Amino acid sequence: MSYFDRTSAAGMPEGFLWGGALAANQAEGGWNEGGRGMSHSDLIPQGSDRWDVMFGRQKPVDDPDRLYPCRWGNDFFHHWHEDVELFAEMGFKCLRLSICWSRIFPTGMETEPNGEGLEFYRQVFEALREHGIEPLVTLSHYDYPLALVERYGGWQSREMIERYAHYVETVGRAYQGLVRYWLTFNEINSVALSYLNAGVTLEDERDRAAVTAAFSHHMFMASARAVEILHKIDSANKVGCMVAAGATYPYRCAPEDVWLAYEEDRGRYFYTDVMAAGAYPAWKLRALEKEGVHVPFEPGDTEYLAEHTVDFISFSYYCSRLVCADDQVIAEKAEGNVFPTLRNPYLKDKETAWKWQIDALGLRVTLAGYHDRYHLPLFIAENGVGGLDALEDGKVHDAYHIDYLRRHILALRDAIVEDGVDLMGYTPWGCIDLVSASTGQMKKRYGFVYVDADDMGKGTFDRYRKDSFCWYQKVIASNGEDLS
Ligand code: BGP
């Protein structure tokens, strides 16, 4: 029997947090309701320039003739009651969701929070708890109050740390006892490519290195600040970081390729080295010095980062990556999550509707990598495959989705049982269909639950259980023993 033909992941630990993940910017909608302020993600348009805006190469503008899918998402804002019921029916032990900062502080500058916003999340968290579902809350998932972004140029400014700290303190106090697991920034390493994830638009690429170093440093300091604040509020709080992960493979066994793959992974580990191990690694400091890039360290920053490291590491995993040191070698590029990669010929037959490759064993490699390096608890905060689903007679047959998840659950089971990885939980991405971050489409679907809405935001927004819904319910009920 081959590795992925198994139909049982027996041996999963008791209390494992099975669940699903979503984020305010892609699910919530209700962008101009409940006293919410405008968020910078409300200005990421559909269309050919979407990537230019997202990558921070073009300034986002509010154009009445354009469509901005984050403004409607899957309308969780109006459907959360039934969504929580559906998650409970599947047996979720955990739901990863994010708080929209501008729902709490509409411009980010207020001293007093928006009561309606606080109340909204309170009700959601309470409903989750009533069903025994542990909320895992991302404090910042690709959205900042637009006013802050405009005022400070995003995380380029150190002022952002104070605004973020005030927000974290507010929600930390408001939800004390309701929320125990927190993530500071979604996919923090994505800022290396997508400056807008740091609230930055950089029309002049010449400043790239210095600006990147500055906003990354400020985000690290803010993340450490969140750790300090949340620990002070409640010593039971567990605070994690979140990175876009995926081990890098060398295209050939040429030492140059092996070294390049090592360098790529080291670049990914840089973020967890700072947030989990508490220091900038030597290679990074030397590289910055060589480039003549100044990191805006202030007195005490080094000690502060060392003191307030995270309790656990969470990451998204969609696929491994592949690199080659020689441009002359014929290697195709592949589509993938955030970071570019070459197309891996060994994964060739497993490509999906959006051409993201599938490598379940790569999840085990990735888990082992983090475990061996940091010896901290880990959390798979995102994983999944976006596909085209058809609703027919109220049913959706998404066998490809089940197959993807089954393979990845086998891999994570082996990481736990065979490799001794301390894995807290697994929250597949987009557990209910939502708007895609990269394409802005609704038709790129990850969910166990189908949402009747199209790319234009039209539809009934009614919810339907897919085949994968019943399958995952069985997986959770058997604690992974039954993957059939
Ligand atoms: C990650 C993001 C998520 C989510 C996911 C899937 O990078 O953290 O927000 O969107 O990727 O990507 P996409 O929506 O582009 O398919």
XYZ file of C-alpha atoms and ligand atoms in Angstrom:
500
model
C 0.000 0.000 0.000
C 1.445 3.356 -0.905
C 1.853 6.130 1.586
C -1.294 7.965 0.580
C -3.551 4.949 0.095
C -4.112 4.625 3.818
C -7.557 5.462 5.106
C -6.788 5.904 8.767
C -4.712 8.416 10.672
C -4.898 6.459 13.912
C -2.912 7.742 16.845
C -3.895 11.406 16.805
C -3.613 12.952 20.264
C -6.684 13.589 22.379
C -7.719 17.221 22.375
C -6.340 17.843 18.897
C -7.913 21.035 17.563
C -9.646 19.998 14.354
C -11.371 22.897 12.699
C -11.309 25.375 9.881
C -10.072 28.858 9.067
C -11.470 32.056 7.648
C -10.610 35.734 7.803
C -12.646 38.904 8.141
C -11.377 40.502 4.951
C -12.445 37.544 2.803
C -15.536 36.379 4.663
C -17.172 39.080 6.680
C -18.534 41.681 4.295
C -20.739 44.287 5.996
C -17.974 46.737 5.191
C -20.043 49.855 5.905
C -22.203 48.500 8.719
C -21.986 48.321 12.481
C -19.837 51.428 12.740
C -16.964 49.775 10.869
C -14.376 52.049 9.325
C -12.895 51.496 5.922
C -10.162 48.951 5.743
C -7.348 49.024 3.198
C -8.504 45.668 1.837
C -11.808 47.332 0.868
C -9.802 48.997 -1.895
C -8.274 45.908 -3.466
C -10.146 45.680 -6.750
C -11.029 42.857 -9.059
C -9.364 43.097 -12.431
C -6.027 43.034 -14.153
C -4.381 45.536 -11.801
C -5.372 43.615 -8.643
C -1.860 42.245 -8.230
C -0.235 45.635 -8.749
C -2.322 46.988 -5.907
C -1.790 43.951 -3.675
C 1.914 43.905 -4.247
C 2.080 47.573 -3.353
C 3.156 48.734 -6.812
C 0.057 50.817 -7.432
C -1.855 52.985 -5.026
C -5.310 51.647 -4.138
C -8.129 53.975 -5.118
C -11.842 54.042 -4.410
C -13.467 53.956 -7.829
C -17.280 53.660 -7.890
C -17.080 51.750 -11.171
C -14.869 49.003 -9.774
C -15.740 45.886 -7.783
C -14.091 45.331 -4.412
C -14.878 41.764 -3.280
C -13.677 42.187 0.314
C -16.672 44.437 0.823
C -19.055 41.503 0.613
C -16.919 38.364 1.213
C -19.287 35.483 1.913
C -21.421 37.771 4.076
C -20.423 36.090 7.326
C -21.454 39.351 9.004
C -25.092 38.490 8.372
C -24.814 34.684 8.328
C -22.548 33.954 11.258
C -25.272 32.309 13.361
C -25.929 29.617 10.803
C -22.239 29.336 9.951
C -21.359 28.612 13.567
C -24.133 25.998 13.627
C -22.664 24.368 10.532
C -19.172 24.337 12.031
C -20.613 22.794 15.197
C -22.438 20.185 13.146
C -19.139 19.200 11.557
C -17.770 18.803 15.066
C -15.206 21.621 14.890
C -13.082 21.941 17.996
C -11.578 25.192 16.776
C -12.349 28.035 14.400
C -9.638 30.334 13.174
C -11.054 33.741 12.333
C -9.754 37.283 12.358
C -10.913 40.510 13.882
C -11.234 43.394 11.463
C -9.279 46.161 13.189
C -11.387 48.909 11.601
C -14.539 47.351 13.039
C -13.077 48.022 16.492
C -11.254 51.280 15.741
C -12.734 52.737 12.538
C -9.746 54.960 11.792
C -7.267 53.257 14.086
C -6.729 56.569 15.903
C -9.644 56.521 18.344
C -9.096 56.128 22.061
C -12.474 54.504 22.634
C -13.474 51.428 20.632
C -16.602 51.053 18.540
C -18.985 49.248 20.891
C -20.968 47.661 18.079
C -17.842 46.117 16.637
C -16.775 44.715 20.001
C -20.253 43.330 20.526
C -20.294 41.624 17.136
C -17.216 39.549 17.881
C -18.303 38.937 21.473
C -21.456 37.272 20.208
C -19.543 35.186 17.697
C -17.001 34.045 20.309
C -19.734 33.255 22.805
C -21.651 31.217 20.242
C -18.478 29.304 19.391
C -17.786 28.584 23.043
C -21.352 27.405 23.591
C -20.624 24.778 20.962
C -17.290 23.877 22.496
C -15.395 25.514 19.631
C -12.156 27.224 20.603
C -11.630 30.505 18.747
C -8.150 31.031 17.303
C -8.062 34.736 16.576
C -5.811 36.433 14.053
C -5.373 40.035 15.135
C -4.469 41.196 11.676
C -5.276 39.256 8.533
C -4.568 41.438 5.516
C -6.560 44.421 6.708
C -5.677 47.644 8.476
C -7.810 50.727 9.051
C -7.421 52.641 5.809
C -6.997 55.912 7.660
C -3.924 54.563 9.452
C -2.410 53.352 6.226
C -2.925 56.774 4.675
C -1.679 58.680 7.664
C 1.455 56.661 8.384
C 2.206 54.872 5.126
C 1.499 51.604 6.905
C 4.190 49.859 8.951
C 6.940 52.091 7.584
C 6.159 54.194 10.591
C 6.951 53.116 14.125
C 3.798 54.934 15.239
C 1.830 51.932 14.006
C 3.126 49.918 16.951
C 1.298 52.157 19.430
C -1.931 52.035 17.456
C -1.701 48.255 17.169
C -0.866 47.883 20.870
C -3.938 49.886 21.807
C -6.087 47.707 19.576
C -4.587 44.478 20.967
C -5.010 45.661 24.546
C -8.651 46.536 23.825
C -9.637 43.226 22.275
C -7.463 41.274 24.713
C -9.350 42.786 27.646
C -12.755 42.617 25.981
C -12.448 38.927 25.179
C -10.526 37.759 28.219
C -11.686 34.224 29.012
C -13.471 33.931 25.664
C -10.384 33.807 23.474
C -7.230 31.996 24.555
C -5.384 31.504 21.274
C -4.135 34.505 19.309
C -2.087 35.069 16.172
C -0.338 38.391 15.724
C -0.160 38.822 11.905
C -1.310 36.573 9.104
C 1.540 35.305 6.903
C 3.899 37.984 8.155
C 6.591 36.927 5.690
C 4.321 37.772 2.774
C 5.339 41.412 3.255
C 8.643 40.591 1.574
C 6.737 40.469 -1.709
C 3.366 41.980 -1.100
C 4.097 45.339 0.496
C 0.430 46.117 0.833
C 0.299 43.418 3.507
C 2.386 45.885 5.483
C 0.054 48.696 4.412
C 2.723 50.027 2.088
C 2.576 51.184 -1.518
C 6.017 51.630 -2.941
C 5.935 53.230 -6.313
C 9.673 53.782 -6.283
C 11.357 50.383 -6.120
C 14.730 51.964 -5.375
C 13.827 52.257 -1.708
C 12.741 48.667 -1.515
C 15.414 47.218 0.769
C 15.311 50.012 3.339
C 11.539 50.244 3.437
C 11.153 46.474 3.719
C 13.629 46.343 6.589
C 11.781 49.149 8.378
C 8.258 47.812 8.074
C 9.332 44.273 8.933
C 11.105 45.482 12.044
C 8.107 47.483 13.175
C 5.837 44.488 12.654
C 8.201 42.287 14.654
C 8.163 44.807 17.479
C 4.374 44.997 17.300
C 4.099 41.210 17.365
C 6.321 41.078 20.458
C 4.197 43.805 21.991
C 1.058 41.731 21.418
C 2.753 38.803 23.149
C 3.581 40.975 26.139
C 0.120 42.547 26.340
C -1.846 39.322 25.971
C 0.306 37.486 28.509
C -0.188 40.318 30.972
C -3.937 40.325 30.505
C -4.203 36.603 31.078
C -1.378 34.188 31.701
C -3.561 31.480 30.117
C -3.343 33.268 26.750
C -1.251 31.541 24.112
C 0.089 33.785 21.397
C 1.448 32.538 18.106
C 3.006 33.959 14.984
C 1.812 32.974 11.518
C 3.913 32.532 8.407
C 3.396 31.327 4.844
C 5.352 28.084 4.873
C 6.405 25.353 2.505
C 9.805 23.666 2.483
C 12.034 24.474 -0.491
C 13.507 21.681 -2.604
C 16.532 21.903 -4.919
C 15.685 21.285 -8.579
C 18.858 19.253 -9.051
C 21.348 17.684 -6.665
C 23.890 20.284 -7.823
C 25.356 21.872 -4.682
C 24.364 25.300 -6.042
C 20.727 24.260 -6.078
C 20.980 22.733 -2.625
C 22.498 25.945 -1.331
C 19.855 28.079 -2.997
C 17.100 25.943 -1.473
C 18.804 26.339 1.890
C 18.961 30.096 1.441
C 15.290 30.253 0.496
C 14.295 28.329 3.597
C 16.586 30.440 5.725
C 14.777 33.494 4.381
C 11.469 31.965 5.450
C 12.889 31.031 8.851
C 14.118 34.592 9.337
C 10.638 35.608 10.487
C 10.285 32.785 13.001
C 13.889 33.253 14.109
C 12.909 36.749 15.227
C 9.440 36.013 16.618
C 9.979 32.544 18.064
C 13.706 32.440 18.830
C 13.880 36.159 19.628
C 16.718 37.457 17.473
C 17.721 38.480 13.968
C 19.976 35.688 12.664
C 23.621 36.527 11.961
C 23.370 35.875 8.209
C 20.524 38.391 7.923
C 22.356 41.107 9.825
C 25.402 40.600 7.621
C 23.354 40.651 4.450
C 21.656 43.883 5.493
C 24.978 45.445 6.403
C 26.466 44.407 3.085
C 23.551 45.998 1.245
C 23.964 49.140 3.328
C 20.463 48.780 4.738
C 19.727 50.329 8.073
C 17.237 48.518 10.308
C 15.575 51.085 12.579
C 16.506 49.376 15.862
C 15.942 51.598 18.863
C 17.637 51.100 22.217
C 16.029 48.160 23.979
C 14.551 46.562 20.822
C 16.983 43.639 20.828
C 16.174 42.758 24.422
C 12.456 43.289 23.862
C 12.344 40.866 20.940
C 14.286 38.314 22.953
C 11.966 38.652 25.906
C 8.583 38.451 24.194
C 8.744 35.463 21.926
C 5.650 33.569 20.827
C 4.240 30.484 22.546
C 3.679 28.597 19.330
C 4.271 28.822 15.597
C 1.429 28.626 13.139
C 1.688 28.540 9.385
C -0.159 28.137 6.133
C 0.892 25.264 3.952
C -0.327 24.809 0.399
C 2.677 23.244 -1.292
C 6.432 22.897 -1.197
C 8.611 25.154 -3.353
C 11.300 24.396 -5.872
C 14.360 26.432 -6.895
C 17.170 26.134 -9.407
C 20.412 28.124 -9.437
C 20.888 27.895 -13.176
C 18.644 30.023 -15.394
C 19.600 27.955 -18.399
C 18.005 24.836 -16.980
C 14.585 24.438 -18.487
C 12.238 24.664 -15.576
C 8.741 25.995 -15.723
C 7.275 28.313 -13.177
C 4.241 27.167 -11.232
C 1.456 29.095 -9.577
C 1.339 28.983 -5.807
C 0.680 30.662 -2.545
C 2.467 34.052 -2.201
C 5.998 32.968 -3.138
C 7.108 32.012 -6.640
C 8.197 28.465 -7.295
C 9.291 26.261 -10.159
C 7.051 23.495 -11.326
C 8.011 20.228 -9.691
C 7.872 17.420 -12.293
C 7.223 14.853 -9.574
C 4.031 16.655 -8.596
C 3.006 17.222 -12.186
C -0.097 15.076 -12.328
C -1.560 16.594 -9.242
C -2.216 20.068 -10.480
C -5.458 21.750 -9.663
C -7.920 24.173 -11.244
C -5.738 27.148 -10.283
C -2.536 25.235 -11.071
C -1.336 25.098 -7.504
C 0.713 21.942 -7.082
C -0.035 19.364 -4.412
C 2.633 17.904 -2.167
C 1.229 16.352 0.986
C 4.538 14.861 2.080
C 5.939 18.371 1.903
C 3.711 19.203 4.847
C 5.544 16.603 6.920
C 8.883 18.000 5.764
C 7.727 21.494 6.705
C 6.434 20.447 10.117
C 9.632 18.563 10.897
C 11.667 21.597 9.848
C 9.926 23.928 12.292
C 9.904 21.333 15.050
C 13.584 20.504 14.762
C 14.570 24.154 14.679
C 12.435 25.634 17.458
C 10.992 22.775 19.561
C 7.804 24.748 19.989
C 4.187 23.682 19.555
C 3.008 24.114 15.968
C -0.348 24.861 14.419
C -1.394 24.360 10.787
C -3.507 27.477 10.448
C -4.201 27.064 6.715
C -4.107 24.269 4.201
C -6.346 23.352 1.321
C -7.072 23.439 -2.340
C -9.144 25.924 -4.273
C -11.357 24.297 -6.882
C -14.356 24.758 -9.134
C -17.487 23.359 -7.552
C -20.927 22.910 -9.058
C -24.104 23.079 -7.052
C -26.612 20.559 -8.419
C -29.865 19.773 -6.640
C -28.449 21.237 -3.469
C -25.401 18.958 -3.600
C -21.725 19.519 -4.307
C -19.478 16.567 -5.102
C -15.967 17.680 -4.227
C -14.012 14.439 -4.180
C -10.798 16.276 -5.154
C -11.106 18.301 -1.968
C -11.511 15.200 0.198
C -8.529 13.587 -1.481
C -6.326 16.625 -0.879
C -7.237 16.857 2.792
C -6.950 13.115 3.382
C -3.381 13.127 2.090
C -2.411 16.083 4.215
C -3.993 14.616 7.326
C -1.964 11.439 6.776
C 1.173 13.523 6.520
C 0.453 15.546 9.652
C -0.453 12.355 11.529
C 2.958 10.918 10.692
C 4.628 14.136 11.774
C 2.945 13.776 15.156
C 3.088 10.030 15.656
C 6.357 9.147 13.920
C 8.375 12.342 14.200
C 7.182 13.569 17.601
C 6.024 16.961 16.356
C 3.913 18.820 18.909
C 1.030 19.846 16.675
C -1.834 21.659 18.366
C -4.379 21.723 15.600
C -5.370 21.835 11.980
C -7.645 24.474 10.491
C -8.016 24.004 6.714
C -8.415 27.268 4.877
C -11.753 28.647 3.754
C -13.800 26.059 5.638
C -16.754 27.857 4.162
C -16.371 29.273 0.627
C -15.041 32.814 0.678
C -13.334 35.332 -1.575
C -9.889 34.333 -2.776
C -7.077 36.592 -1.620
C -5.039 36.299 -4.787
C -7.738 36.394 -7.453
C -10.650 38.069 -5.684
C -12.887 35.326 -7.038
C -15.619 33.499 -5.217
C -15.478 30.625 -7.648
C -12.131 29.544 -6.251
C -13.656 27.442 -3.512
C -11.989 25.773 -0.540
C -14.987 25.138 1.681
C -16.782 22.242 3.268
C -19.757 24.538 2.900
C -20.784 25.945 -0.477
C -21.908 29.574 -0.568
C -24.229 30.524 -3.398
C -22.524 33.696 -4.581
C -20.577 34.570 -7.707
C -17.511 36.648 -8.445
C -19.615 39.782 -8.785
C -21.033 39.335 -5.297
C -24.390 38.243 -6.692
C -26.383 35.290 -5.400
C -28.537 34.205 -2.501
C -25.530 33.602 -0.235
C -27.350 30.471 0.935
C -25.180 27.776 2.450
C -25.031 24.110 1.298
C -23.145 21.159 2.746
C -20.661 19.658 0.267
C -19.671 15.975 0.263
C -16.518 16.999 2.107
C -18.689 18.333 4.943
C -19.886 14.822 5.885
C -16.456 13.392 5.303
C -14.744 15.884 7.628
C -17.462 15.359 10.223
C -16.548 11.671 10.249
C -12.834 12.451 10.413
C -13.288 14.685 13.433
C -15.698 12.308 15.181
C -13.164 9.490 14.832
C -10.230 11.754 15.754
C -8.668 10.976 12.395
C -9.090 7.191 12.550
C -11.582 7.123 9.721
C -10.418 8.944 6.597
C -12.379 6.732 4.201
C -3.119 32.657 2.121
C -3.928 33.671 2.847
C -5.383 33.422 2.901
C -5.944 32.676 1.728
C -5.041 31.601 1.180
C -5.477 30.993 -0.128
O -2.044 33.297 1.541
O -3.497 33.793 4.190
O -5.989 34.636 3.204
O -6.502 33.484 0.814
O -3.724 32.032 1.050
O -5.114 31.808 -1.171
P -6.107 32.242 -2.321
O -7.274 32.839 -1.646
O -5.360 33.218 -3.113
O -6.435 31.016 -3.068
